[in-house]
Amino acid sequence: MAERTEISTLGEFGLIDHLTKNIEIKNASTILSVGDDAAVIDHFGKQTVISNDMLIEGVHFDLMYTPLMHLGYKTVVVNVSDIYAMNATPTQIILGLAFSNRFSLEALDEFYEGVYAACAFYDVDLIGGDTSSSQKGFIISCTAIGELTPDTFIRRNGAKKGDLICVSGDLGAAFLGLTLLEREKKIYRENPAIQPDLEEEKYIIGRILKPEARKDIIELLHEKNMNPSAMIDVSDGLSSELLHICKQSEVGCVLYEDKIPLADETKQAAFKFHLDPTACALSGGEDYELLFTIAQDDFSKLEPQDDISVVGYITNAEEGKTIITKGGKKLPLTAQGWNAFGE
Ligand code: ADP
Ligand code: MG
């Protein structure tokens, strides 16, 4: 049987010490880390970007099919994704946790293994947090901090008429991965003897359980000297994010259904579930790709291997927010959001 150490045998301070004892500082901006009343960071003449995201058991994740190590990794990813979406470089995170006595030290160690793996990959320092008990479930609150050259942040409000709408990677896979895991959970509940064979669905499951933030796209945009006029990360689905950009930039848009990037695995899974893959991309969410607008002059800087698709263009606000379907119909773009698919 797996070892189980009760958290109570360590006490709060023993636990924090255990979880943070191997931290090695990576960023010069990290002046003081875990162990005092607060951490100290100095961004040496740069500007600081700060964002927080919470992940709640039963709302954002289900531990029945989410390995704790993946959850730790994803916690960091969803937070640094917001920092990249501002065109900044993440440098530190602060992690607040609350858990019931259902969680053992071994379980927390597994979670932190994922946290530290993501910290290593994204070059961020874990510089503090808070630890509390909860009556039920696992609650995670993560703050990410990043830096940028003064006034180089990219907001959601800069899109201009004629700008091209770009999105990185492919969309809709995370939603289909979640749909599959929910279906397997139901089957397992009805008959625990049935073992799912998920080998063929590796891609879509990976997209929901182990997403990555598009650090590479930000680096690419810098290398190519491209300056998006507006940018946002795709956490709630393409339509909802594009509508945010349109609203804040006071513009309209034309989105082409046939330009929305979909992986073959996404199309196949959608076919199996009798779902429209476009709807999954528009309303599914959790893809953590970057959606941004560029001036037409920047178009020639894009190359096929860049993993960036042009999906439409920005119009005057009066022209509305529209999608041109594969059949050539012009329809209003609505924010279906995550809940469109129900539970
Ligand atoms: P305080 O009483 O001042 O809030 P704590 O005892 O909560 O201090 O925390 C002590 C130190 O441990 C602080 O530096 C805090 O940031 C850090 N810390 C607390 N919980 C965590 C955690 N879950 N992960 C990482 N660092 C933590
Ligand atoms: Mg505290």
Coordinates of C-alpha atoms and ligand atoms in Angstrom, one line a residue:
M1 CA 0.0 0.0 0.0
A2 CA 1.1 3.5 -0.7
E3 CA 2.6 5.4 2.2
R4 CA 0.3 7.8 4.0
T5 CA 1.7 10.5 6.3
E6 CA -0.9 12.6 8.1
I7 CA -0.3 16.3 7.7
S8 CA -0.9 16.7 11.5
T9 CA 2.4 14.9 12.2
L10 CA 4.3 17.9 10.7
G11 CA 2.2 20.8 11.8
E12 CA 1.7 23.9 9.6
F13 CA 5.3 25.2 9.8
G14 CA 6.8 21.8 9.4
L15 CA 4.6 21.3 6.3
I16 CA 5.6 24.7 4.7
D17 CA 9.2 23.9 5.4
H18 CA 8.9 20.5 3.9
L19 CA 7.1 21.8 0.8
T20 CA 9.5 24.6 0.1
K21 CA 12.9 23.4 1.4
N22 CA 14.4 22.7 -2.0
I23 CA 13.6 26.0 -3.7
E24 CA 16.5 27.4 -5.7
I25 CA 16.0 31.0 -6.8
K26 CA 16.2 31.5 -10.6
N27 CA 15.4 35.2 -11.0
A28 CA 17.6 38.1 -10.0
S29 CA 14.4 40.0 -9.2
T30 CA 13.6 37.6 -6.4
I31 CA 15.3 39.4 -3.5
L32 CA 13.6 37.6 -0.6
S33 CA 11.6 34.3 -0.9
V34 CA 9.7 32.0 1.5
G35 CA 10.3 32.3 5.2
D36 CA 9.4 35.8 6.2
D37 CA 6.1 37.8 6.5
A38 CA 6.3 38.7 2.8
A39 CA 8.6 38.2 -0.2
V40 CA 10.5 41.0 -1.8
I41 CA 10.9 41.4 -5.5
D42 CA 12.7 44.1 -7.4
H43 CA 12.2 44.5 -11.1
F44 CA 15.1 46.8 -11.7
G45 CA 13.4 49.5 -13.7
K46 CA 10.9 47.2 -15.3
Q47 CA 7.1 47.2 -14.8
T48 CA 5.4 44.5 -12.8
V49 CA 2.4 42.5 -14.0
I50 CA 0.3 40.6 -11.4
S51 CA -2.6 38.2 -11.8
N52 CA -4.5 35.7 -9.7
D53 CA -6.5 32.6 -10.5
M54 CA -8.3 30.2 -8.2
L55 CA -8.9 26.5 -8.9
I56 CA -11.6 24.9 -6.8
E57 CA -12.2 21.2 -6.5
G58 CA -15.6 20.3 -8.0
V59 CA -15.8 23.5 -10.0
H60 CA -12.5 23.6 -12.0
F61 CA -11.2 20.1 -11.5
D62 CA -12.3 16.7 -10.5
L63 CA -9.7 14.6 -8.6
M64 CA -11.3 11.4 -9.8
Y65 CA -9.5 11.8 -13.1
T66 CA -7.0 14.6 -12.5
P67 CA -3.6 13.4 -11.2
L68 CA -2.4 15.8 -8.5
M69 CA 0.9 16.2 -10.3
H70 CA -0.9 17.5 -13.4
L71 CA -3.1 19.7 -11.3
G72 CA 0.0 21.3 -9.7
Y73 CA 1.5 21.8 -13.2
K74 CA -1.8 23.3 -14.6
T75 CA -2.1 25.6 -11.6
V76 CA 1.1 27.3 -12.7
V77 CA 0.3 27.2 -16.4
V78 CA -3.1 28.9 -16.1
N79 CA -1.5 31.7 -14.0
V80 CA 1.6 32.3 -16.2
S81 CA -0.7 32.2 -19.3
D82 CA -2.3 35.5 -18.1
I83 CA 1.1 37.1 -17.7
Y84 CA 2.2 36.1 -21.2
A85 CA -1.1 37.4 -22.5
M86 CA 0.0 40.8 -21.3
N87 CA 3.3 40.4 -23.3
A88 CA 5.2 40.0 -20.0
T89 CA 7.7 37.4 -18.7
P90 CA 6.5 35.6 -15.6
T91 CA 9.1 35.6 -12.8
Q92 CA 7.4 34.6 -9.5
I93 CA 4.3 32.8 -8.2
I94 CA 2.6 32.8 -4.8
L95 CA 0.5 29.8 -3.9
G96 CA -2.3 29.6 -1.4
L97 CA -3.7 26.2 -0.6
A98 CA -6.6 24.9 1.6
F99 CA -7.2 21.2 2.0
S100 CA -9.1 18.8 4.2
N101 CA -7.6 15.9 6.2
R102 CA -8.5 13.7 3.2
F103 CA -5.1 14.9 1.8
S104 CA -1.9 13.2 3.0
L105 CA 1.6 14.6 2.9
E106 CA 2.3 12.3 -0.1
A107 CA -0.7 13.8 -2.0
L108 CA 0.7 17.4 -1.4
D109 CA 4.2 16.2 -2.4
E110 CA 2.7 15.0 -5.7
F111 CA 0.9 18.3 -6.3
Y112 CA 4.1 20.3 -5.5
E113 CA 6.1 18.0 -7.9
G114 CA 3.9 19.3 -10.7
V115 CA 4.2 22.9 -9.4
Y116 CA 8.0 22.7 -9.3
A117 CA 8.2 21.1 -12.8
A118 CA 6.2 24.0 -14.2
C119 CA 8.3 26.5 -12.3
A120 CA 11.4 25.0 -13.8
F121 CA 9.9 25.0 -17.3
Y122 CA 8.6 28.6 -17.2
D123 CA 11.6 29.9 -15.2
V124 CA 9.5 31.2 -12.3
D125 CA 10.3 31.2 -8.5
L126 CA 7.8 30.1 -6.0
I127 CA 8.3 32.8 -3.4
G128 CA 5.5 32.2 -0.9
G129 CA 1.9 31.4 -0.2
D130 CA -0.5 30.4 2.5
T131 CA -1.6 27.1 3.9
S132 CA -4.9 26.5 5.5
S133 CA -7.4 23.7 6.2
S134 CA -10.7 23.4 4.5
Q135 CA -13.8 21.5 5.6
K136 CA -14.2 19.9 2.2
G137 CA -12.2 19.7 -1.0
F138 CA -9.0 21.3 -2.3
I139 CA -8.9 25.0 -2.9
I140 CA -6.0 26.6 -4.8
S141 CA -5.3 30.3 -5.2
C142 CA -2.3 31.3 -7.3
T143 CA -0.8 34.7 -7.9
A144 CA 1.6 35.1 -10.8
I145 CA 4.0 38.0 -11.1
G146 CA 5.8 39.1 -14.2
E147 CA 8.0 41.8 -15.6
L148 CA 8.2 43.8 -18.8
T149 CA 10.0 46.8 -20.3
P150 CA 8.0 49.9 -19.2
D151 CA 4.8 50.4 -21.3
T152 CA 5.2 47.4 -23.5
F153 CA 2.2 45.6 -22.0
I154 CA -0.5 44.6 -24.5
R155 CA -4.1 45.2 -23.4
R156 CA -7.4 44.0 -24.9
N157 CA -8.4 47.4 -26.1
G158 CA -6.0 48.2 -28.9
A159 CA -7.5 46.4 -31.9
K160 CA -8.1 48.6 -34.9
K161 CA -10.2 48.4 -38.0
G162 CA -8.4 46.3 -40.7
D163 CA -6.2 44.4 -38.1
L164 CA -5.9 40.7 -38.6
I165 CA -7.2 38.3 -35.9
C166 CA -4.6 35.6 -35.1
V167 CA -4.7 32.6 -32.8
S168 CA -1.9 30.3 -31.8
G169 CA -2.0 26.5 -31.9
D170 CA -5.4 24.7 -32.2
L171 CA -8.7 25.0 -30.3
G172 CA -11.5 22.9 -28.9
A173 CA -9.3 19.9 -27.9
A174 CA -9.4 20.6 -24.1
F175 CA -13.2 20.7 -24.1
L176 CA -13.4 17.4 -25.9
G177 CA -10.8 15.9 -23.5
L178 CA -13.0 17.0 -20.6
T179 CA -16.1 15.6 -22.3
L180 CA -14.3 12.3 -22.7
L181 CA -13.1 12.1 -19.1
E182 CA -16.6 13.0 -17.8
R183 CA -18.1 10.2 -19.9
E184 CA -15.5 7.7 -18.7
K185 CA -16.2 8.8 -15.1
K186 CA -19.9 8.1 -15.6
I187 CA -19.2 4.7 -17.2
Y188 CA -16.8 3.8 -14.3
R189 CA -19.4 4.8 -11.7
E190 CA -21.9 2.5 -13.3
N191 CA -19.5 -0.3 -13.7
P192 CA -16.1 -0.1 -12.0
A193 CA -14.9 -3.2 -13.7
I194 CA -14.7 -1.4 -17.1
Q195 CA -11.2 0.0 -17.6
P196 CA -11.1 2.8 -20.2
D197 CA -8.7 2.6 -23.1
L198 CA -7.7 6.2 -23.7
E199 CA -4.6 5.6 -25.7
E200 CA -6.1 6.9 -28.9
E201 CA -7.4 10.1 -27.2
K202 CA -4.0 11.0 -25.7
Y203 CA -3.9 14.4 -27.5
I204 CA -7.3 15.7 -26.3
I205 CA -6.8 14.4 -22.7
G206 CA -3.3 15.9 -22.6
R207 CA -4.9 19.3 -23.6
I208 CA -7.2 19.3 -20.6
L209 CA -4.9 17.7 -18.0
K210 CA -1.6 19.1 -19.0
P211 CA -1.9 22.4 -20.9
E212 CA 1.0 24.6 -21.7
A213 CA 1.1 28.4 -21.7
R214 CA 2.4 29.9 -25.1
K215 CA 5.7 31.2 -23.9
D216 CA 7.1 30.3 -27.3
I217 CA 4.6 32.5 -29.1
I218 CA 5.5 35.5 -27.0
E219 CA 9.2 34.8 -27.8
L220 CA 8.4 34.4 -31.5
L221 CA 6.5 37.7 -31.6
H222 CA 9.5 39.5 -30.0
E223 CA 12.0 37.8 -32.4
K224 CA 9.9 38.9 -35.4
N225 CA 9.4 42.3 -34.0
M226 CA 5.6 42.0 -34.2
N227 CA 3.6 44.1 -31.8
P228 CA 0.0 42.9 -31.4
S229 CA -2.5 45.7 -31.0
A230 CA -4.6 43.6 -28.6
M231 CA -4.0 40.2 -26.9
I232 CA -5.9 37.8 -24.6
D233 CA -5.4 34.2 -23.6
V234 CA -8.1 31.7 -24.6
S235 CA -9.4 30.3 -21.3
D236 CA -13.2 30.5 -22.0
G237 CA -13.4 29.8 -25.8
L238 CA -12.6 31.7 -28.9
S239 CA -15.9 33.6 -29.2
S240 CA -16.0 34.9 -25.7
E241 CA -12.3 36.1 -25.9
L242 CA -12.8 37.7 -29.3
L243 CA -15.9 39.5 -28.0
H244 CA -13.8 40.8 -25.1
I245 CA -11.3 42.3 -27.5
C246 CA -14.1 43.8 -29.7
K247 CA -15.9 45.3 -26.7
Q248 CA -12.8 46.8 -25.1
S249 CA -11.4 48.0 -28.4
E250 CA -14.9 49.3 -29.5
V251 CA -14.6 47.5 -32.9
G252 CA -16.5 44.7 -34.7
C253 CA -15.1 41.5 -36.3
V254 CA -15.4 39.0 -39.1
L255 CA -14.4 35.5 -38.1
Y256 CA -14.1 32.7 -40.7
E257 CA -15.3 29.3 -39.5
D258 CA -13.1 27.4 -42.0
K259 CA -10.0 29.3 -40.7
I260 CA -10.4 28.2 -37.0
P261 CA -7.5 25.8 -36.3
L262 CA -8.6 22.3 -35.3
A263 CA -6.4 19.3 -34.7
D264 CA -7.3 16.1 -36.5
E265 CA -7.7 14.4 -33.1
T266 CA -10.2 17.2 -32.2
K267 CA -12.3 16.6 -35.3
Q268 CA -12.3 12.8 -34.8
A269 CA -13.3 13.1 -31.1
A270 CA -16.1 15.7 -32.0
F271 CA -17.4 13.2 -34.6
K272 CA -17.5 10.4 -32.0
F273 CA -19.4 12.6 -29.5
H274 CA -21.8 14.0 -32.2
L275 CA -20.5 17.5 -31.4
D276 CA -19.6 20.3 -33.8
P277 CA -15.9 20.9 -33.6
T278 CA -16.4 24.6 -34.4
A279 CA -18.7 24.9 -31.4
C280 CA -16.1 23.2 -29.2
A281 CA -13.5 25.8 -30.4
L282 CA -15.8 28.8 -30.0
S283 CA -17.3 27.9 -26.7
G284 CA -15.2 25.1 -25.1
G285 CA -12.4 26.9 -23.3
E286 CA -9.3 25.9 -21.4
D287 CA -7.1 25.8 -24.5
Y288 CA -4.7 28.5 -23.2
E289 CA -3.8 29.6 -26.6
L290 CA -3.1 33.3 -27.4
L291 CA -5.6 35.4 -29.4
F292 CA -4.2 38.6 -30.7
T293 CA -4.7 41.2 -33.4
I294 CA -1.9 42.5 -35.7
A295 CA -1.7 45.3 -38.3
Q296 CA -1.9 44.0 -41.9
D297 CA 1.7 45.2 -42.4
D298 CA 2.8 42.5 -39.9
F299 CA 1.2 39.7 -41.9
S300 CA 4.2 39.1 -44.1
K301 CA 6.3 38.4 -41.0
L302 CA 4.2 35.3 -40.3
E303 CA 5.6 32.0 -41.7
P304 CA 3.7 28.6 -42.0
Q305 CA 5.8 27.0 -39.3
D306 CA 4.9 29.6 -36.7
D307 CA 1.8 27.8 -35.4
I308 CA -0.3 30.9 -35.8
S309 CA -3.5 31.1 -37.8
V310 CA -5.2 34.2 -39.2
V311 CA -8.9 33.6 -38.5
G312 CA -10.5 36.9 -39.5
Y313 CA -10.2 40.6 -39.3
I314 CA -11.4 43.6 -37.3
T315 CA -14.1 45.9 -38.6
N316 CA -15.9 49.1 -37.5
A317 CA -18.1 48.6 -34.5
E318 CA -21.2 49.3 -36.6
E319 CA -20.5 46.3 -38.8
G320 CA -21.1 44.0 -35.8
K321 CA -19.4 40.9 -34.6
T322 CA -19.9 38.1 -37.1
I323 CA -18.8 34.7 -38.1
I324 CA -18.9 33.5 -41.8
T325 CA -19.8 29.8 -41.7
K326 CA -18.3 27.1 -44.0
G327 CA -21.6 27.4 -46.0
G328 CA -21.0 31.1 -46.5
K329 CA -23.7 32.4 -44.1
K330 CA -23.0 35.5 -42.0
L331 CA -24.1 35.0 -38.4
P332 CA -23.8 37.1 -35.3
L333 CA -21.0 35.8 -33.0
T334 CA -22.3 35.1 -29.5
A335 CA -20.5 34.4 -26.3
Q336 CA -21.7 30.9 -25.6
G337 CA -19.0 30.5 -23.0
W338 CA -18.3 27.3 -21.2
N339 CA -21.8 26.8 -19.8
A340 CA -23.4 26.4 -23.2
F341 CA -22.7 22.7 -23.0
G342 CA -24.2 22.4 -19.6
E343 CA -23.0 19.8 -17.0
Ligands
ADP1 P1 2.2 34.5 8.0 O1 1.8 34.0 9.3 O2 3.1 35.7 8.0 O3 1.1 34.5 7.0 P2 2.9 31.9 7.2 O4 3.2 31.0 8.3 O5 1.6 31.7 6.5 O6 3.3 33.3 7.5 O7 4.0 31.5 6.1 C1 5.4 31.5 6.3 C2 6.2 31.5 5.1 O8 5.9 30.4 4.2 C3 5.8 32.7 4.2 O9 7.0 33.1 3.5 C4 4.8 32.2 3.2 O10 4.8 33.0 2.0 C5 5.3 30.8 3.0 N1 4.2 29.8 2.6 C6 3.1 29.5 3.4 N2 2.4 28.6 2.8 C7 3.0 28.2 1.6 C8 2.8 27.3 0.5 N3 1.6 26.6 0.5 N4 3.6 27.3 -0.5 C9 4.7 28.0 -0.5 N5 5.0 28.9 0.5 C10 4.2 29.0 1.5
MG2 MG 0.0 32.9 6.2

